[in-house]
Amino acid sequence: MIKEHDMHAFTKSFIYLIFFVISIFVIYPLVYVVSGAFAPGNSIASLNIVPFKGGFTIQHFVDLFTKTDYGHWFLNTLIIAVETSAATVVLSSLSAYVFSRFQFTFKKSFLMSLLILQIFPSFVGMIAIYVILLRVGGLDTLWGLVLVYTAGNIPYNAWLVKNYMDTVSKSLDEAARIDGASHFRVFWQIILPIAKPIIIFLAITSFTAPWMDFIFPKMVLRSTENQTLALGLFGFVSDKKNEFTIFAAGSLLVSIPFVIFFLMTQKTLISSFGGAAVKE
């Protein structure tokens, strides 16, 4: 008869085995891309199925910055992502504060319209977006792409931040107003510090969304000097080229801003989410 202790050990070992297999399926593609970035050769057919078995070289990284416009693509994408993140945080947080703290006509209708706008996929309005950018001169410009991303980010994020601000006690606002603080000062010095977790989350998500987006840059941008990382890297593995190792090297460098951003904000995120906000 199988003992309860043996059964528990068997179940625990089986669960560990399942997680190990899942980890292999998740980690192996990442390791393969990393090994491809440092592997000699160009095409994917020249890579060994065992990571790092075919050799080691940094020539692909050198070629990225000497034979391509990777540095310019990186700068363009960084500008778009940073400006989109900043604009989204400012406009969404201000909109959320208005919806959370003020009463006005059609407030519920406006909130519902924000949710309805998020139901439809972004590509549904691509023709309208193209026409609007054409009329305002935003085609083939970085600011035009920032405008598209920011407009798409505001509806859902304003609702998200508004729900978070609703958990902050309005007694704090009233106390500040009695002391003579303006609405903007209440928003800046009281609401924003308490809403720091959701603001940081909003900044991260609005930064990552345009970082490797391909569809809208393909539609909006035309000239080579305005290309983003997604468009530039796609050129290495298109029908005309088969330079997977250079593509892997460029993809590896793409992750650097995310790593830096996470290292800078992880303590803030953990401590902020760990502390309880003031509730009604």
PDB file of C-alpha atoms in Angstrom:
ATOM      1  CA  MET A   1       0.000   0.000   0.000  1.00  0.00           C
ATOM      2  CA  ILE A   2       1.375   3.388  -1.006  1.00  0.00           C
ATOM      3  CA  LYS A   3       2.074   5.611   1.964  1.00  0.00           C
ATOM      4  CA  GLU A   4       0.673   9.111   2.112  1.00  0.00           C
ATOM      5  CA  HIS A   5       4.175  10.573   2.368  1.00  0.00           C
ATOM      6  CA  ASP A   6       5.324   8.717  -0.769  1.00  0.00           C
ATOM      7  CA  MET A   7       2.218   9.841  -2.641  1.00  0.00           C
ATOM      8  CA  HIS A   8       2.852  13.439  -1.644  1.00  0.00           C
ATOM      9  CA  ALA A   9       6.488  13.195  -2.795  1.00  0.00           C
ATOM     10  CA  PHE A  10       5.406  11.651  -6.118  1.00  0.00           C
ATOM     11  CA  THR A  11       2.832  14.390  -6.712  1.00  0.00           C
ATOM     12  CA  LYS A  12       5.364  17.094  -5.884  1.00  0.00           C
ATOM     13  CA  SER A  13       7.959  15.563  -8.225  1.00  0.00           C
ATOM     14  CA  PHE A  14       5.379  15.279 -11.024  1.00  0.00           C
ATOM     15  CA  ILE A  15       4.441  18.948 -10.649  1.00  0.00           C
ATOM     16  CA  TYR A  16       8.116  19.953 -10.738  1.00  0.00           C
ATOM     17  CA  LEU A  17       8.558  17.868 -13.903  1.00  0.00           C
ATOM     18  CA  ILE A  18       5.642  19.614 -15.608  1.00  0.00           C
ATOM     19  CA  PHE A  19       7.005  23.052 -14.714  1.00  0.00           C
ATOM     20  CA  PHE A  20      10.461  22.008 -15.926  1.00  0.00           C
ATOM     21  CA  VAL A  21       9.103  20.929 -19.315  1.00  0.00           C
ATOM     22  CA  ILE A  22       7.093  24.149 -19.639  1.00  0.00           C
ATOM     23  CA  SER A  23      10.194  26.179 -18.735  1.00  0.00           C
ATOM     24  CA  ILE A  24      12.186  24.437 -21.457  1.00  0.00           C
ATOM     25  CA  PHE A  25       9.561  25.330 -24.077  1.00  0.00           C
ATOM     26  CA  VAL A  26       9.505  28.953 -22.895  1.00  0.00           C
ATOM     27  CA  ILE A  27      13.233  29.508 -22.337  1.00  0.00           C
ATOM     28  CA  TYR A  28      14.676  27.593 -25.307  1.00  0.00           C
ATOM     29  CA  PRO A  29      13.485  30.052 -28.018  1.00  0.00           C
ATOM     30  CA  LEU A  30      14.980  32.939 -26.019  1.00  0.00           C
ATOM     31  CA  VAL A  31      18.280  31.124 -25.551  1.00  0.00           C
ATOM     32  CA  TYR A  32      18.274  30.208 -29.248  1.00  0.00           C
ATOM     33  CA  VAL A  33      17.879  33.853 -30.273  1.00  0.00           C
ATOM     34  CA  VAL A  34      20.695  34.872 -27.902  1.00  0.00           C
ATOM     35  CA  SER A  35      22.963  32.158 -29.311  1.00  0.00           C
ATOM     36  CA  GLY A  36      22.026  33.206 -32.839  1.00  0.00           C
ATOM     37  CA  ALA A  37      23.142  36.763 -32.090  1.00  0.00           C
ATOM     38  CA  PHE A  38      26.655  35.499 -31.280  1.00  0.00           C
ATOM     39  CA  ALA A  39      26.824  32.629 -33.809  1.00  0.00           C
ATOM     40  CA  PRO A  40      28.980  32.833 -36.984  1.00  0.00           C
ATOM     41  CA  GLY A  41      27.175  32.885 -40.304  1.00  0.00           C
ATOM     42  CA  ASN A  42      24.054  34.678 -41.436  1.00  0.00           C
ATOM     43  CA  SER A  43      21.138  32.370 -42.249  1.00  0.00           C
ATOM     44  CA  ILE A  44      19.092  30.393 -39.767  1.00  0.00           C
ATOM     45  CA  ALA A  45      20.041  27.211 -41.611  1.00  0.00           C
ATOM     46  CA  SER A  46      23.662  27.652 -40.523  1.00  0.00           C
ATOM     47  CA  LEU A  47      22.771  27.659 -36.800  1.00  0.00           C
ATOM     48  CA  ASN A  48      23.273  24.584 -34.655  1.00  0.00           C
ATOM     49  CA  ILE A  49      20.212  23.294 -32.846  1.00  0.00           C
ATOM     50  CA  VAL A  50      22.307  23.212 -29.662  1.00  0.00           C
ATOM     51  CA  PRO A  51      22.787  26.848 -28.507  1.00  0.00           C
ATOM     52  CA  PHE A  52      26.342  28.253 -28.661  1.00  0.00           C
ATOM     53  CA  LYS A  53      27.747  25.037 -30.176  1.00  0.00           C
ATOM     54  CA  GLY A  54      28.585  26.611 -33.537  1.00  0.00           C
ATOM     55  CA  GLY A  55      31.042  29.207 -32.224  1.00  0.00           C
ATOM     56  CA  PHE A  56      31.065  32.734 -30.833  1.00  0.00           C
ATOM     57  CA  THR A  57      31.433  36.136 -32.481  1.00  0.00           C
ATOM     58  CA  ILE A  58      30.408  39.749 -31.891  1.00  0.00           C
ATOM     59  CA  GLN A  59      30.716  40.683 -35.563  1.00  0.00           C
ATOM     60  CA  HIS A  60      26.945  40.909 -35.985  1.00  0.00           C
ATOM     61  CA  PHE A  61      26.748  43.684 -33.387  1.00  0.00           C
ATOM     62  CA  VAL A  62      29.578  45.523 -35.142  1.00  0.00           C
ATOM     63  CA  ASP A  63      27.791  45.168 -38.489  1.00  0.00           C
ATOM     64  CA  LEU A  64      24.582  46.541 -36.983  1.00  0.00           C
ATOM     65  CA  PHE A  65      26.187  49.882 -36.186  1.00  0.00           C
ATOM     66  CA  THR A  66      28.642  50.082 -39.095  1.00  0.00           C
ATOM     67  CA  LYS A  67      26.710  48.633 -42.050  1.00  0.00           C
ATOM     68  CA  THR A  68      23.107  49.487 -41.157  1.00  0.00           C
ATOM     69  CA  ASP A  69      21.132  52.416 -39.718  1.00  0.00           C
ATOM     70  CA  TYR A  70      20.320  50.496 -36.527  1.00  0.00           C
ATOM     71  CA  GLY A  71      21.411  53.350 -34.273  1.00  0.00           C
ATOM     72  CA  HIS A  72      19.074  55.732 -36.100  1.00  0.00           C
ATOM     73  CA  TRP A  73      16.202  53.216 -35.929  1.00  0.00           C
ATOM     74  CA  PHE A  74      16.829  52.815 -32.205  1.00  0.00           C
ATOM     75  CA  LEU A  75      16.758  56.593 -31.652  1.00  0.00           C
ATOM     76  CA  ASN A  76      13.556  57.012 -33.669  1.00  0.00           C
ATOM     77  CA  THR A  77      11.817  54.251 -31.717  1.00  0.00           C
ATOM     78  CA  LEU A  78      13.056  55.618 -28.387  1.00  0.00           C
ATOM     79  CA  ILE A  79      11.724  59.088 -29.221  1.00  0.00           C
ATOM     80  CA  ILE A  80       8.333  57.679 -30.209  1.00  0.00           C
ATOM     81  CA  ALA A  81       8.076  55.437 -27.116  1.00  0.00           C
ATOM     82  CA  VAL A  82       9.173  58.115 -24.627  1.00  0.00           C
ATOM     83  CA  GLU A  83       6.919  60.810 -26.067  1.00  0.00           C
ATOM     84  CA  THR A  84       3.982  58.399 -26.229  1.00  0.00           C
ATOM     85  CA  SER A  85       4.538  57.308 -22.634  1.00  0.00           C
ATOM     86  CA  ALA A  86       4.832  60.891 -21.357  1.00  0.00           C
ATOM     87  CA  ALA A  87       1.791  62.128 -23.291  1.00  0.00           C
ATOM     88  CA  THR A  88      -0.299  59.126 -22.216  1.00  0.00           C
ATOM     89  CA  VAL A  89       0.578  59.554 -18.534  1.00  0.00           C
ATOM     90  CA  VAL A  90      -0.168  63.284 -18.517  1.00  0.00           C
ATOM     91  CA  LEU A  91      -3.427  63.186 -20.502  1.00  0.00           C
ATOM     92  CA  SER A  92      -4.771  59.974 -18.957  1.00  0.00           C
ATOM     93  CA  SER A  93      -4.038  61.036 -15.371  1.00  0.00           C
ATOM     94  CA  LEU A  94      -5.585  64.493 -15.874  1.00  0.00           C
ATOM     95  CA  SER A  95      -8.649  62.963 -17.530  1.00  0.00           C
ATOM     96  CA  ALA A  96      -8.928  60.404 -14.746  1.00  0.00           C
ATOM     97  CA  TYR A  97      -8.753  63.142 -12.096  1.00  0.00           C
ATOM     98  CA  VAL A  98     -11.554  65.076 -13.782  1.00  0.00           C
ATOM     99  CA  PHE A  99     -13.788  61.993 -14.027  1.00  0.00           C
ATOM    100  CA  SER A 100     -12.970  60.913 -10.474  1.00  0.00           C
ATOM    101  CA  ARG A 101     -13.383  64.222  -8.636  1.00  0.00           C
ATOM    102  CA  PHE A 102     -15.842  66.348 -10.635  1.00  0.00           C
ATOM    103  CA  GLN A 103     -19.536  66.034 -11.371  1.00  0.00           C
ATOM    104  CA  PHE A 104     -20.776  67.277 -14.737  1.00  0.00           C
ATOM    105  CA  THR A 105     -23.437  66.586 -17.341  1.00  0.00           C
ATOM    106  CA  PHE A 106     -23.076  63.381 -19.392  1.00  0.00           C
ATOM    107  CA  LYS A 107     -20.259  62.146 -17.139  1.00  0.00           C
ATOM    108  CA  LYS A 108     -21.468  58.533 -17.257  1.00  0.00           C
ATOM    109  CA  SER A 109     -22.031  58.777 -21.000  1.00  0.00           C
ATOM    110  CA  PHE A 110     -18.462  59.965 -21.542  1.00  0.00           C
ATOM    111  CA  LEU A 111     -17.100  57.137 -19.376  1.00  0.00           C
ATOM    112  CA  MET A 112     -19.135  54.564 -21.244  1.00  0.00           C
ATOM    113  CA  SER A 113     -17.956  55.953 -24.568  1.00  0.00           C
ATOM    114  CA  LEU A 114     -14.350  55.474 -23.445  1.00  0.00           C
ATOM    115  CA  LEU A 115     -15.013  51.785 -22.882  1.00  0.00           C
ATOM    116  CA  ILE A 116     -16.918  51.412 -26.153  1.00  0.00           C
ATOM    117  CA  LEU A 117     -13.973  52.909 -28.049  1.00  0.00           C
ATOM    118  CA  GLN A 118     -11.728  50.150 -26.671  1.00  0.00           C
ATOM    119  CA  ILE A 119     -14.024  47.388 -27.930  1.00  0.00           C
ATOM    120  CA  PHE A 120     -13.107  47.969 -31.547  1.00  0.00           C
ATOM    121  CA  PRO A 121      -9.663  46.766 -32.721  1.00  0.00           C
ATOM    122  CA  SER A 122      -7.261  49.527 -33.679  1.00  0.00           C
ATOM    123  CA  PHE A 123      -6.929  48.343 -37.269  1.00  0.00           C
ATOM    124  CA  VAL A 124     -10.654  48.997 -37.854  1.00  0.00           C
ATOM    125  CA  GLY A 125      -9.941  52.719 -38.006  1.00  0.00           C
ATOM    126  CA  MET A 126      -6.712  52.525 -39.979  1.00  0.00           C
ATOM    127  CA  ILE A 127      -8.226  54.104 -43.089  1.00  0.00           C
ATOM    128  CA  ALA A 128      -9.641  56.988 -41.043  1.00  0.00           C
ATOM    129  CA  ILE A 129      -6.309  57.381 -39.224  1.00  0.00           C
ATOM    130  CA  TYR A 130      -4.458  57.485 -42.546  1.00  0.00           C
ATOM    131  CA  VAL A 131      -6.805  60.136 -43.947  1.00  0.00           C
ATOM    132  CA  ILE A 132      -6.571  62.291 -40.817  1.00  0.00           C
ATOM    133  CA  LEU A 133      -2.766  62.134 -40.760  1.00  0.00           C
ATOM    134  CA  LEU A 134      -2.726  62.976 -44.471  1.00  0.00           C
ATOM    135  CA  ARG A 135      -4.878  66.063 -43.857  1.00  0.00           C
ATOM    136  CA  VAL A 136      -2.801  67.340 -40.905  1.00  0.00           C
ATOM    137  CA  GLY A 137       0.558  66.533 -42.505  1.00  0.00           C
ATOM    138  CA  GLY A 138       1.389  63.758 -40.055  1.00  0.00           C
ATOM    139  CA  LEU A 139       2.313  61.056 -42.564  1.00  0.00           C
ATOM    140  CA  ASP A 140       5.959  59.975 -42.536  1.00  0.00           C
ATOM    141  CA  THR A 141       6.618  61.867 -39.291  1.00  0.00           C
ATOM    142  CA  LEU A 142       7.471  60.644 -35.822  1.00  0.00           C
ATOM    143  CA  TRP A 143       5.009  63.038 -34.170  1.00  0.00           C
ATOM    144  CA  GLY A 144       2.220  61.635 -36.337  1.00  0.00           C
ATOM    145  CA  LEU A 145       2.923  58.155 -34.983  1.00  0.00           C
ATOM    146  CA  VAL A 146       3.044  59.519 -31.409  1.00  0.00           C
ATOM    147  CA  LEU A 147      -0.355  61.137 -32.013  1.00  0.00           C
ATOM    148  CA  VAL A 148      -1.826  57.814 -33.155  1.00  0.00           C
ATOM    149  CA  TYR A 149      -0.476  55.865 -30.173  1.00  0.00           C
ATOM    150  CA  THR A 150      -1.480  58.518 -27.624  1.00  0.00           C
ATOM    151  CA  ALA A 151      -5.011  58.780 -28.972  1.00  0.00           C
ATOM    152  CA  GLY A 152      -5.365  55.014 -28.808  1.00  0.00           C
ATOM    153  CA  ASN A 153      -4.005  54.824 -25.255  1.00  0.00           C
ATOM    154  CA  ILE A 154      -6.159  57.477 -23.583  1.00  0.00           C
ATOM    155  CA  PRO A 155      -9.658  55.859 -23.465  1.00  0.00           C
ATOM    156  CA  TYR A 156      -8.893  52.662 -21.535  1.00  0.00           C
ATOM    157  CA  ASN A 157      -6.039  54.108 -19.463  1.00  0.00           C
ATOM    158  CA  ALA A 158      -8.122  57.096 -18.343  1.00  0.00           C
ATOM    159  CA  TRP A 159     -10.776  54.660 -17.122  1.00  0.00           C
ATOM    160  CA  LEU A 160      -8.131  52.503 -15.425  1.00  0.00           C
ATOM    161  CA  VAL A 161      -6.499  55.390 -13.555  1.00  0.00           C
ATOM    162  CA  LYS A 162      -9.911  56.848 -12.705  1.00  0.00           C
ATOM    163  CA  ASN A 163     -10.924  53.625 -10.939  1.00  0.00           C
ATOM    164  CA  TYR A 164      -7.697  53.755  -8.929  1.00  0.00           C
ATOM    165  CA  MET A 165      -8.207  57.397  -7.972  1.00  0.00           C
ATOM    166  CA  ASP A 166     -11.734  56.565  -6.799  1.00  0.00           C
ATOM    167  CA  THR A 167     -10.155  54.528  -3.968  1.00  0.00           C
ATOM    168  CA  VAL A 168      -8.382  57.616  -2.613  1.00  0.00           C
ATOM    169  CA  SER A 169     -10.388  59.295   0.140  1.00  0.00           C
ATOM    170  CA  LYS A 170     -11.939  62.578  -0.891  1.00  0.00           C
ATOM    171  CA  SER A 171     -11.365  63.840   2.637  1.00  0.00           C
ATOM    172  CA  LEU A 172      -7.763  64.476   1.606  1.00  0.00           C
ATOM    173  CA  ASP A 173      -8.974  66.746  -1.188  1.00  0.00           C
ATOM    174  CA  GLU A 174     -11.322  68.577   1.143  1.00  0.00           C
ATOM    175  CA  ALA A 175      -8.597  69.135   3.727  1.00  0.00           C
ATOM    176  CA  ALA A 176      -6.278  70.543   1.075  1.00  0.00           C
ATOM    177  CA  ARG A 177      -9.000  72.753  -0.344  1.00  0.00           C
ATOM    178  CA  ILE A 178      -9.699  74.177   3.124  1.00  0.00           C
ATOM    179  CA  ASP A 179      -6.002  75.072   3.351  1.00  0.00           C
ATOM    180  CA  GLY A 180      -6.338  76.995   0.101  1.00  0.00           C
ATOM    181  CA  ALA A 181      -4.897  74.498  -2.360  1.00  0.00           C
ATOM    182  CA  SER A 182      -6.042  74.718  -5.966  1.00  0.00           C
ATOM    183  CA  HIS A 183      -7.373  71.741  -7.915  1.00  0.00           C
ATOM    184  CA  PHE A 184      -4.090  71.382  -9.759  1.00  0.00           C
ATOM    185  CA  ARG A 185      -2.122  71.443  -6.507  1.00  0.00           C
ATOM    186  CA  VAL A 186      -4.412  68.760  -5.039  1.00  0.00           C
ATOM    187  CA  PHE A 187      -3.870  66.673  -8.152  1.00  0.00           C
ATOM    188  CA  TRP A 188      -0.094  67.178  -8.206  1.00  0.00           C
ATOM    189  CA  GLN A 189       0.801  66.948  -4.519  1.00  0.00           C
ATOM    190  CA  ILE A 190      -1.859  64.601  -3.123  1.00  0.00           C
ATOM    191  CA  ILE A 191      -3.468  62.417  -5.766  1.00  0.00           C
ATOM    192  CA  LEU A 192      -0.442  61.662  -7.947  1.00  0.00           C
ATOM    193  CA  PRO A 193       1.851  60.482  -5.097  1.00  0.00           C
ATOM    194  CA  ILE A 194      -0.848  58.083  -3.864  1.00  0.00           C
ATOM    195  CA  ALA A 195      -1.555  56.924  -7.427  1.00  0.00           C
ATOM    196  CA  LYS A 196       2.135  56.296  -8.124  1.00  0.00           C
ATOM    197  CA  PRO A 197       1.717  52.506  -8.659  1.00  0.00           C
ATOM    198  CA  ILE A 198      -0.864  52.862 -11.409  1.00  0.00           C
ATOM    199  CA  ILE A 199       1.046  55.768 -12.955  1.00  0.00           C
ATOM    200  CA  ILE A 200       4.240  53.693 -13.150  1.00  0.00           C
ATOM    201  CA  PHE A 201       2.282  50.783 -14.605  1.00  0.00           C
ATOM    202  CA  LEU A 202       0.746  53.137 -17.157  1.00  0.00           C
ATOM    203  CA  ALA A 203       4.161  54.550 -18.091  1.00  0.00           C
ATOM    204  CA  ILE A 204       5.586  51.055 -18.637  1.00  0.00           C
ATOM    205  CA  THR A 205       2.700  49.732 -20.730  1.00  0.00           C
ATOM    206  CA  SER A 206       2.448  52.866 -22.873  1.00  0.00           C
ATOM    207  CA  PHE A 207       6.209  52.697 -23.469  1.00  0.00           C
ATOM    208  CA  THR A 208       6.320  49.031 -24.433  1.00  0.00           C
ATOM    209  CA  ALA A 209       3.333  49.144 -26.793  1.00  0.00           C
ATOM    210  CA  PRO A 210       4.952  51.280 -29.542  1.00  0.00           C
ATOM    211  CA  TRP A 211       8.460  49.921 -28.967  1.00  0.00           C
ATOM    212  CA  MET A 212       8.132  46.956 -31.320  1.00  0.00           C
ATOM    213  CA  ASP A 213       4.860  47.729 -33.081  1.00  0.00           C
ATOM    214  CA  PHE A 214       4.974  46.994 -36.789  1.00  0.00           C
ATOM    215  CA  ILE A 215       1.519  47.722 -38.211  1.00  0.00           C
ATOM    216  CA  PHE A 216       1.183  51.470 -37.596  1.00  0.00           C
ATOM    217  CA  PRO A 217       4.821  52.357 -38.451  1.00  0.00           C
ATOM    218  CA  LYS A 218       4.360  50.428 -41.692  1.00  0.00           C
ATOM    219  CA  MET A 219       1.268  52.487 -42.477  1.00  0.00           C
ATOM    220  CA  VAL A 220       2.492  55.918 -41.342  1.00  0.00           C
ATOM    221  CA  LEU A 221       6.219  55.958 -42.094  1.00  0.00           C
ATOM    222  CA  ARG A 222       7.601  55.996 -45.608  1.00  0.00           C
ATOM    223  CA  SER A 223      11.182  57.282 -45.707  1.00  0.00           C
ATOM    224  CA  THR A 224      14.180  55.245 -44.551  1.00  0.00           C
ATOM    225  CA  GLU A 225      15.371  57.964 -42.161  1.00  0.00           C
ATOM    226  CA  ASN A 226      12.129  57.668 -40.174  1.00  0.00           C
ATOM    227  CA  GLN A 227      12.141  53.894 -39.878  1.00  0.00           C
ATOM    228  CA  THR A 228      11.648  52.257 -36.496  1.00  0.00           C
ATOM    229  CA  LEU A 229      13.299  49.145 -35.070  1.00  0.00           C
ATOM    230  CA  ALA A 230      10.439  46.879 -36.125  1.00  0.00           C
ATOM    231  CA  LEU A 231      10.609  48.022 -39.744  1.00  0.00           C
ATOM    232  CA  GLY A 232      14.394  47.928 -39.865  1.00  0.00           C
ATOM    233  CA  LEU A 233      14.739  44.500 -38.272  1.00  0.00           C
ATOM    234  CA  PHE A 234      12.025  43.049 -40.490  1.00  0.00           C
ATOM    235  CA  GLY A 235      14.190  43.923 -43.476  1.00  0.00           C
ATOM    236  CA  PHE A 236      16.812  41.383 -42.319  1.00  0.00           C
ATOM    237  CA  VAL A 237      14.397  38.439 -42.536  1.00  0.00           C
ATOM    238  CA  SER A 238      12.236  39.502 -45.475  1.00  0.00           C
ATOM    239  CA  ASP A 239      12.003  37.646 -48.778  1.00  0.00           C
ATOM    240  CA  LYS A 240      14.978  39.558 -50.147  1.00  0.00           C
ATOM    241  CA  LYS A 241      17.287  38.816 -47.203  1.00  0.00           C
ATOM    242  CA  ASN A 242      18.038  35.927 -44.888  1.00  0.00           C
ATOM    243  CA  GLU A 243      20.226  37.469 -42.200  1.00  0.00           C
ATOM    244  CA  PHE A 244      18.778  35.849 -39.103  1.00  0.00           C
ATOM    245  CA  THR A 245      21.897  36.267 -36.961  1.00  0.00           C
ATOM    246  CA  ILE A 246      21.984  40.046 -37.484  1.00  0.00           C
ATOM    247  CA  PHE A 247      18.242  40.104 -36.800  1.00  0.00           C
ATOM    248  CA  ALA A 248      18.882  38.187 -33.550  1.00  0.00           C
ATOM    249  CA  ALA A 249      21.616  40.631 -32.530  1.00  0.00           C
ATOM    250  CA  GLY A 250      19.326  43.600 -33.129  1.00  0.00           C
ATOM    251  CA  SER A 251      16.476  41.916 -31.262  1.00  0.00           C
ATOM    252  CA  LEU A 252      18.761  41.297 -28.290  1.00  0.00           C
ATOM    253  CA  LEU A 253      19.642  44.984 -28.068  1.00  0.00           C
ATOM    254  CA  VAL A 254      15.954  45.895 -28.200  1.00  0.00           C
ATOM    255  CA  SER A 255      15.487  44.425 -24.717  1.00  0.00           C
ATOM    256  CA  ILE A 256      18.052  46.771 -23.092  1.00  0.00           C
ATOM    257  CA  PRO A 257      15.614  49.669 -22.365  1.00  0.00           C
ATOM    258  CA  PHE A 258      13.157  47.247 -20.784  1.00  0.00           C
ATOM    259  CA  VAL A 259      15.825  45.774 -18.515  1.00  0.00           C
ATOM    260  CA  ILE A 260      17.042  49.231 -17.454  1.00  0.00           C
ATOM    261  CA  PHE A 261      13.507  50.476 -16.880  1.00  0.00           C
ATOM    262  CA  PHE A 262      12.609  47.421 -14.807  1.00  0.00           C
ATOM    263  CA  LEU A 263      15.729  47.708 -12.661  1.00  0.00           C
ATOM    264  CA  MET A 264      14.969  51.386 -12.037  1.00  0.00           C
ATOM    265  CA  THR A 265      11.323  50.859 -11.074  1.00  0.00           C
ATOM    266  CA  GLN A 266      11.080  47.389  -9.516  1.00  0.00           C
ATOM    267  CA  LYS A 267      11.614  48.592  -5.924  1.00  0.00           C
ATOM    268  CA  THR A 268       9.132  51.395  -6.406  1.00  0.00           C
ATOM    269  CA  LEU A 269       6.553  49.035  -7.868  1.00  0.00           C
ATOM    270  CA  ILE A 270       6.954  46.432  -5.118  1.00  0.00           C
ATOM    271  CA  SER A 271       6.872  48.956  -2.271  1.00  0.00           C
ATOM    272  CA  SER A 272       3.995  50.930  -3.789  1.00  0.00           C
ATOM    273  CA  PHE A 273       1.788  47.932  -4.460  1.00  0.00           C
ATOM    274  CA  GLY A 274       2.693  46.512  -1.056  1.00  0.00           C
ATOM    275  CA  GLY A 275       1.447  49.565   0.796  1.00  0.00           C
ATOM    276  CA  ALA A 276      -2.246  50.104   1.183  1.00  0.00           C
ATOM    277  CA  ALA A 277      -3.764  53.266  -0.256  1.00  0.00           C
ATOM    278  CA  VAL A 278      -6.200  55.350   1.760  1.00  0.00           C
ATOM    279  CA  LYS A 279      -9.698  53.981   1.159  1.00  0.00           C
ATOM    280  CA  GLU A 280     -13.106  55.551   1.525  1.00  0.00           C
TER     281      GLU A 280
END
